[in-house]
Amino acid sequence: MKEKLQAIKEEALAQIAEAEMLDKLNDVRVNFLGKKGKLTAVLKSMKEVAPEERPAFGQLVNEARVQIEAALEETKKNLEAKALERQLKEEVIDVTLPAKKNNVGHRHPNTIALEEVERIFVGMGYEVVEGPEVEYDLYNFEKLNIPANHPAKDEQDTFYINKEIVLRTQTSPVQARVMEQGKLPIRMIAPGRVFRSDEVDATHSPSFHQIEGLVVDRNITFADLKGTLEQFAKELFGENTKTKFRPHHFPFTEPSAEVDVSCFKCGGKGCRFCKGSGWIEILGCGMVHPHVLEMCGIDPEEYTGFAFGVGLERIALLKYEIDDMRLLYENDARFLKQF
Ligand code: DAH
């Protein structure tokens, strides 16, 4: 039996040494160590060995198994290393091939315009804050002096979530939220998405963006509002831009105004761009209504403030001379890339 074991071991080791492929190596493992393998067969025929010799013989079989397994393992490693080397040699990388073109994205005109507006106001010491897009009716309307039956509520065709919650129709509710925090003075702008149940056309979309502005401090007057917005218009549209304040009505400001800038295309002479008038409307503004200050916990006898609201798309369309708002939402990279 011992000789037979020795012979099996040598045969196995010889076959391992000869194996040139990994699957051949696996055949060897099955043939010798598998369930029906030759070494396993030796173990099964232990009964032929004299009982007193069985422990010693059993040990020999185990030693043979260990040796064969070690040889298998080592040869496997060698073969794998060789296979890898062969593969690396075969798959040479051609460094002279032209590189794949990397498609770099592009900032959206809205983003470019917003960053410009933020740069201007941050430069004047304003903070940029954000408010929720899903808002309480309380902030979107009530605290801005638009109570339940106020006609101004109808002007902003609102998406209601329920009686108390709406998709905000304007960024003005951020004013109320910031004032309520009670940290004075306030100098902030609040950009963000707003929603109105409007039909899509060249100048309307159910979802667009506004930038709200608010300043509250002691001794703030309409002169501060005018100076600030004049400076803003100059920085945005050019040093020669003139500004015109037209009386208007907003429930949360008193007095209120709409601001036009002189047409930067024709310099005010009148052209197709400004529809012949020489002026382009860009925003709404006014002095914060004392009642609004009061509702937000600020004493109107001690503090005054001004506010304004700009349509971001309007700025982007004007600045980049885009004549249809829908182009901003189609996300055609060929269009967006131009700005
Ligand atoms: N929220 C107004 C709108 O959507 C715009 C506006 C006008 C905001 C005057 C203001 C303001 O803060 O003072 O039409």
mmCIF file of C-alpha atoms in Angstrom, residues 22-221:
data_model
loop_
_atom_site.group_PDB
_atom_site.id
_atom_site.type_symbol
_atom_site.label_atom_id
_atom_site.label_comp_id
_atom_site.label_asym_id
_atom_site.label_seq_id
_atom_site.Cartn_x
_atom_site.Cartn_y
_atom_site.Cartn_z
ATOM 1 C CA LEU A 22 -5.349 26.202 -15.556
ATOM 2 C CA ASP A 23 -8.099 23.821 -16.633
ATOM 3 C CA LYS A 24 -5.564 21.012 -16.987
ATOM 4 C CA LEU A 25 -4.574 21.702 -13.390
ATOM 5 C CA ASN A 26 -8.155 21.374 -12.339
ATOM 6 C CA ASP A 27 -8.393 17.974 -14.050
ATOM 7 C CA VAL A 28 -5.448 16.826 -11.948
ATOM 8 C CA ARG A 29 -7.183 18.001 -8.780
ATOM 9 C CA VAL A 30 -10.338 16.079 -9.653
ATOM 10 C CA ASN A 31 -8.443 12.938 -10.718
ATOM 11 C CA PHE A 32 -6.493 12.674 -7.499
ATOM 12 C CA LEU A 33 -8.309 14.571 -4.748
ATOM 13 C CA GLY A 34 -11.901 14.458 -5.992
ATOM 14 C CA LYS A 35 -14.587 12.141 -4.637
ATOM 15 C CA LYS A 36 -13.622 9.419 -7.086
ATOM 16 C CA GLY A 37 -9.976 10.470 -7.145
ATOM 17 C CA LYS A 38 -7.047 8.129 -6.808
ATOM 18 C CA LEU A 39 -5.919 9.383 -3.396
ATOM 19 C CA THR A 40 -9.463 9.247 -2.077
ATOM 20 C CA ALA A 41 -9.637 5.648 -3.262
ATOM 21 C CA VAL A 42 -6.553 4.826 -1.207
ATOM 22 C CA LEU A 43 -8.257 6.170 1.901
ATOM 23 C CA LYS A 44 -11.300 4.085 1.145
ATOM 24 C CA SER A 45 -9.197 0.928 1.002
ATOM 25 C CA MET A 46 -7.769 1.462 4.496
ATOM 26 C CA LYS A 47 -9.408 -1.749 5.593
ATOM 27 C CA GLU A 48 -6.717 -3.654 3.729
ATOM 28 C CA VAL A 49 -4.100 -2.163 6.056
ATOM 29 C CA ALA A 50 -3.367 -3.940 9.330
ATOM 30 C CA PRO A 51 -5.259 -2.185 12.175
ATOM 31 C CA GLU A 52 -2.100 -1.230 14.082
ATOM 32 C CA GLU A 53 -0.601 0.392 11.009
ATOM 33 C CA ARG A 54 -3.700 2.393 10.120
ATOM 34 C CA PRO A 55 -2.906 5.598 12.101
ATOM 35 C CA ALA A 56 0.576 5.868 10.640
ATOM 36 C CA PHE A 57 -0.697 5.114 7.141
ATOM 37 C CA GLY A 58 -3.526 7.581 7.518
ATOM 38 C CA GLN A 59 -0.973 10.216 8.330
ATOM 39 C CA LEU A 60 1.018 9.350 5.212
ATOM 40 C CA VAL A 61 -2.070 9.761 3.058
ATOM 41 C CA ASN A 62 -2.717 13.140 4.620
ATOM 42 C CA GLU A 63 0.854 14.247 4.036
ATOM 43 C CA ALA A 64 0.568 13.229 0.420
ATOM 44 C CA ARG A 65 -2.654 15.221 0.128
ATOM 45 C CA VAL A 66 -1.038 18.282 1.648
ATOM 46 C CA GLN A 67 1.906 18.052 -0.747
ATOM 47 C CA ILE A 68 -0.323 17.644 -3.766
ATOM 48 C CA GLU A 69 -2.499 20.574 -2.695
ATOM 49 C CA ALA A 70 0.546 22.782 -2.152
ATOM 50 C CA ALA A 71 1.896 21.873 -5.573
ATOM 51 C CA LEU A 72 -1.487 22.585 -7.151
ATOM 52 C CA GLU A 73 -1.685 25.942 -5.449
ATOM 53 C CA GLU A 74 1.792 27.032 -6.409
ATOM 54 C CA THR A 75 1.442 25.956 -10.005
ATOM 55 C CA LYS A 76 -1.923 27.709 -10.179
ATOM 56 C CA LYS A 77 -0.317 30.950 -9.056
ATOM 57 C CA ASN A 78 2.459 30.614 -11.610
ATOM 58 C CA LEU A 79 0.043 29.884 -14.412
ATOM 59 C CA GLU A 80 -2.149 32.843 -13.464
ATOM 60 C CA ALA A 81 0.836 35.157 -13.405
ATOM 61 C CA LYS A 82 1.886 33.904 -16.830
ATOM 62 C CA ALA A 83 -1.618 34.332 -18.198
ATOM 63 C CA LEU A 84 -1.715 37.933 -16.964
ATOM 64 C CA GLU A 85 1.670 38.653 -18.487
ATOM 65 C CA ARG A 86 0.518 37.225 -21.794
ATOM 66 C CA GLN A 87 -2.668 39.303 -21.674
ATOM 67 C CA LEU A 88 -0.768 42.506 -20.918
ATOM 68 C CA LYS A 89 1.538 41.860 -23.829
ATOM 69 C CA GLU A 90 -1.336 41.207 -26.199
ATOM 70 C CA GLU A 91 -3.508 44.151 -25.158
ATOM 71 C CA VAL A 92 -1.032 46.941 -25.723
ATOM 72 C CA ILE A 93 -2.614 50.417 -25.362
ATOM 73 C CA ASP A 94 -2.182 52.641 -28.372
ATOM 74 C CA VAL A 95 -1.334 55.971 -26.793
ATOM 75 C CA THR A 96 -1.400 57.654 -30.195
ATOM 76 C CA LEU A 97 -5.168 57.124 -30.616
ATOM 77 C CA PRO A 98 -7.128 60.392 -30.360
ATOM 78 C CA ALA A 99 -8.792 60.764 -26.935
ATOM 79 C CA LYS A 100 -12.544 60.388 -26.508
ATOM 80 C CA LYS A 101 -14.165 63.815 -26.444
ATOM 81 C CA ASN A 102 -15.344 64.825 -23.011
ATOM 82 C CA ASN A 103 -18.665 66.673 -23.187
ATOM 83 C CA VAL A 104 -18.336 69.460 -20.682
ATOM 84 C CA GLY A 105 -21.660 70.876 -19.492
ATOM 85 C CA HIS A 106 -22.608 74.539 -19.611
ATOM 86 C CA ARG A 107 -24.235 76.873 -17.144
ATOM 87 C CA HIS A 108 -27.873 77.682 -17.872
ATOM 88 C CA PRO A 109 -28.623 81.312 -18.856
ATOM 89 C CA ASN A 110 -30.810 81.536 -15.721
ATOM 90 C CA THR A 111 -27.853 80.490 -13.592
ATOM 91 C CA ILE A 112 -25.515 82.947 -15.284
ATOM 92 C CA ALA A 113 -28.030 85.766 -14.789
ATOM 93 C CA LEU A 114 -28.654 84.783 -11.156
ATOM 94 C CA GLU A 115 -24.950 84.697 -10.382
ATOM 95 C CA GLU A 116 -24.610 88.158 -11.889
ATOM 96 C CA VAL A 117 -27.489 89.531 -9.778
ATOM 97 C CA GLU A 118 -26.091 87.856 -6.655
ATOM 98 C CA ARG A 119 -22.647 89.291 -7.349
ATOM 99 C CA ILE A 120 -24.085 92.807 -7.580
ATOM 100 C CA PHE A 121 -26.085 92.612 -4.333
ATOM 101 C CA VAL A 122 -23.487 90.700 -2.342
ATOM 102 C CA GLY A 123 -21.154 93.519 -3.397
ATOM 103 C CA MET A 124 -23.553 95.946 -1.689
ATOM 104 C CA GLY A 125 -23.506 93.902 1.516
ATOM 105 C CA TYR A 126 -26.645 91.804 0.994
ATOM 106 C CA GLU A 127 -27.035 88.250 2.218
ATOM 107 C CA VAL A 128 -28.473 85.519 -0.063
ATOM 108 C CA VAL A 129 -31.212 83.498 1.668
ATOM 109 C CA GLU A 130 -33.684 80.834 0.603
ATOM 110 C CA GLY A 131 -37.244 79.935 1.530
ATOM 111 C CA PRO A 132 -39.495 76.933 0.900
ATOM 112 C CA GLU A 133 -41.151 76.381 -2.498
ATOM 113 C CA VAL A 134 -44.140 74.745 -0.815
ATOM 114 C CA GLU A 135 -45.392 77.548 1.396
ATOM 115 C CA TYR A 136 -48.157 78.427 3.833
ATOM 116 C CA ASP A 137 -50.909 80.644 2.500
ATOM 117 C CA LEU A 138 -50.126 82.655 5.645
ATOM 118 C CA TYR A 139 -46.695 83.688 4.338
ATOM 119 C CA ASN A 140 -47.495 83.727 0.632
ATOM 120 C CA PHE A 141 -50.523 85.994 1.111
ATOM 121 C CA GLU A 142 -51.776 86.901 4.599
ATOM 122 C CA LYS A 143 -48.582 88.338 6.058
ATOM 123 C CA LEU A 144 -48.025 90.266 2.836
ATOM 124 C CA ASN A 145 -51.253 92.159 3.328
ATOM 125 C CA ILE A 146 -53.242 89.934 1.000
ATOM 126 C CA PRO A 147 -56.085 88.614 3.183
ATOM 127 C CA ALA A 148 -58.479 85.871 2.106
ATOM 128 C CA ASN A 149 -60.818 87.995 0.005
ATOM 129 C CA HIS A 150 -58.292 90.405 -1.461
ATOM 130 C CA PRO A 151 -58.576 90.694 -5.255
ATOM 131 C CA ALA A 152 -54.760 90.514 -5.602
ATOM 132 C CA LYS A 153 -55.043 86.867 -4.670
ATOM 133 C CA ASP A 154 -56.834 86.189 -7.950
ATOM 134 C CA GLU A 155 -54.045 87.778 -9.967
ATOM 135 C CA GLN A 156 -51.666 85.004 -9.015
ATOM 136 C CA ASP A 157 -53.325 81.816 -10.230
ATOM 137 C CA THR A 158 -52.256 79.587 -7.454
ATOM 138 C CA PHE A 159 -51.580 75.870 -7.173
ATOM 139 C CA TYR A 160 -53.179 74.900 -3.877
ATOM 140 C CA ILE A 161 -51.996 71.842 -1.948
ATOM 141 C CA ASN A 162 -54.852 72.372 0.501
ATOM 142 C CA LYS A 163 -56.560 75.397 2.031
ATOM 143 C CA GLU A 164 -53.476 76.408 4.004
ATOM 144 C CA ILE A 165 -50.606 75.294 1.796
ATOM 145 C CA VAL A 166 -49.709 76.517 -1.704
ATOM 146 C CA LEU A 167 -46.858 76.312 -4.181
ATOM 147 C CA ARG A 168 -45.513 79.799 -3.610
ATOM 148 C CA THR A 169 -46.622 82.237 -6.288
ATOM 149 C CA GLN A 170 -43.844 84.700 -5.493
ATOM 150 C CA THR A 171 -40.589 84.876 -3.506
ATOM 151 C CA SER A 172 -42.056 87.665 -1.329
ATOM 152 C CA PRO A 173 -43.015 85.215 1.494
ATOM 153 C CA VAL A 174 -39.284 84.939 2.256
ATOM 154 C CA GLN A 175 -39.513 88.604 3.341
ATOM 155 C CA ALA A 176 -42.024 87.710 6.049
ATOM 156 C CA ARG A 177 -39.975 84.712 7.166
ATOM 157 C CA VAL A 178 -36.774 86.757 7.493
ATOM 158 C CA MET A 179 -38.491 89.690 9.239
ATOM 159 C CA GLU A 180 -40.111 87.315 11.731
ATOM 160 C CA GLN A 181 -36.689 86.091 12.836
ATOM 161 C CA GLY A 182 -36.264 89.587 14.245
ATOM 162 C CA LYS A 183 -32.585 90.058 13.425
ATOM 163 C CA LEU A 184 -32.230 93.664 12.357
ATOM 164 C CA PRO A 185 -31.037 95.336 10.244
ATOM 165 C CA ILE A 186 -31.937 93.184 7.191
ATOM 166 C CA ARG A 187 -30.227 93.320 3.825
ATOM 167 C CA MET A 188 -31.093 90.241 1.825
ATOM 168 C CA ILE A 189 -31.983 88.820 -1.544
ATOM 169 C CA ALA A 190 -33.946 85.589 -1.901
ATOM 170 C CA PRO A 191 -33.801 83.869 -5.284
ATOM 171 C CA GLY A 192 -35.976 80.866 -6.042
ATOM 172 C CA ARG A 193 -38.580 79.010 -8.015
ATOM 173 C CA VAL A 194 -42.206 80.150 -7.994
ATOM 174 C CA PHE A 195 -45.363 78.597 -9.456
ATOM 175 C CA ARG A 196 -48.496 79.902 -11.098
ATOM 176 C CA SER A 197 -51.242 78.095 -12.903
ATOM 177 C CA ASP A 198 -50.387 79.892 -16.167
ATOM 178 C CA GLU A 199 -50.577 78.564 -19.710
ATOM 179 C CA VAL A 200 -47.205 78.180 -21.424
ATOM 180 C CA ASP A 201 -46.403 80.786 -24.060
ATOM 181 C CA ALA A 202 -43.437 82.927 -25.119
ATOM 182 C CA THR A 203 -43.532 84.946 -21.880
ATOM 183 C CA HIS A 204 -45.315 82.623 -19.399
ATOM 184 C CA SER A 205 -44.542 79.354 -17.695
ATOM 185 C CA PRO A 206 -46.240 77.605 -14.747
ATOM 186 C CA SER A 207 -42.859 77.521 -13.053
ATOM 187 C CA PHE A 208 -40.353 80.355 -13.182
ATOM 188 C CA HIS A 209 -37.944 82.202 -10.906
ATOM 189 C CA GLN A 210 -37.912 85.435 -8.979
ATOM 190 C CA ILE A 211 -35.361 87.256 -6.907
ATOM 191 C CA GLU A 212 -36.756 89.046 -3.903
ATOM 192 C CA GLY A 213 -34.925 91.892 -2.210
ATOM 193 C CA LEU A 214 -35.502 93.340 1.251
ATOM 194 C CA VAL A 215 -33.823 96.018 3.337
ATOM 195 C CA VAL A 216 -35.104 96.957 6.801
ATOM 196 C CA ASP A 217 -33.253 99.386 9.027
ATOM 197 C CA ARG A 218 -33.684 102.724 10.772
ATOM 198 C CA ASN A 219 -34.105 105.719 8.422
ATOM 199 C CA ILE A 220 -34.515 103.777 5.183
ATOM 200 C CA THR A 221 -36.267 105.984 2.614
#
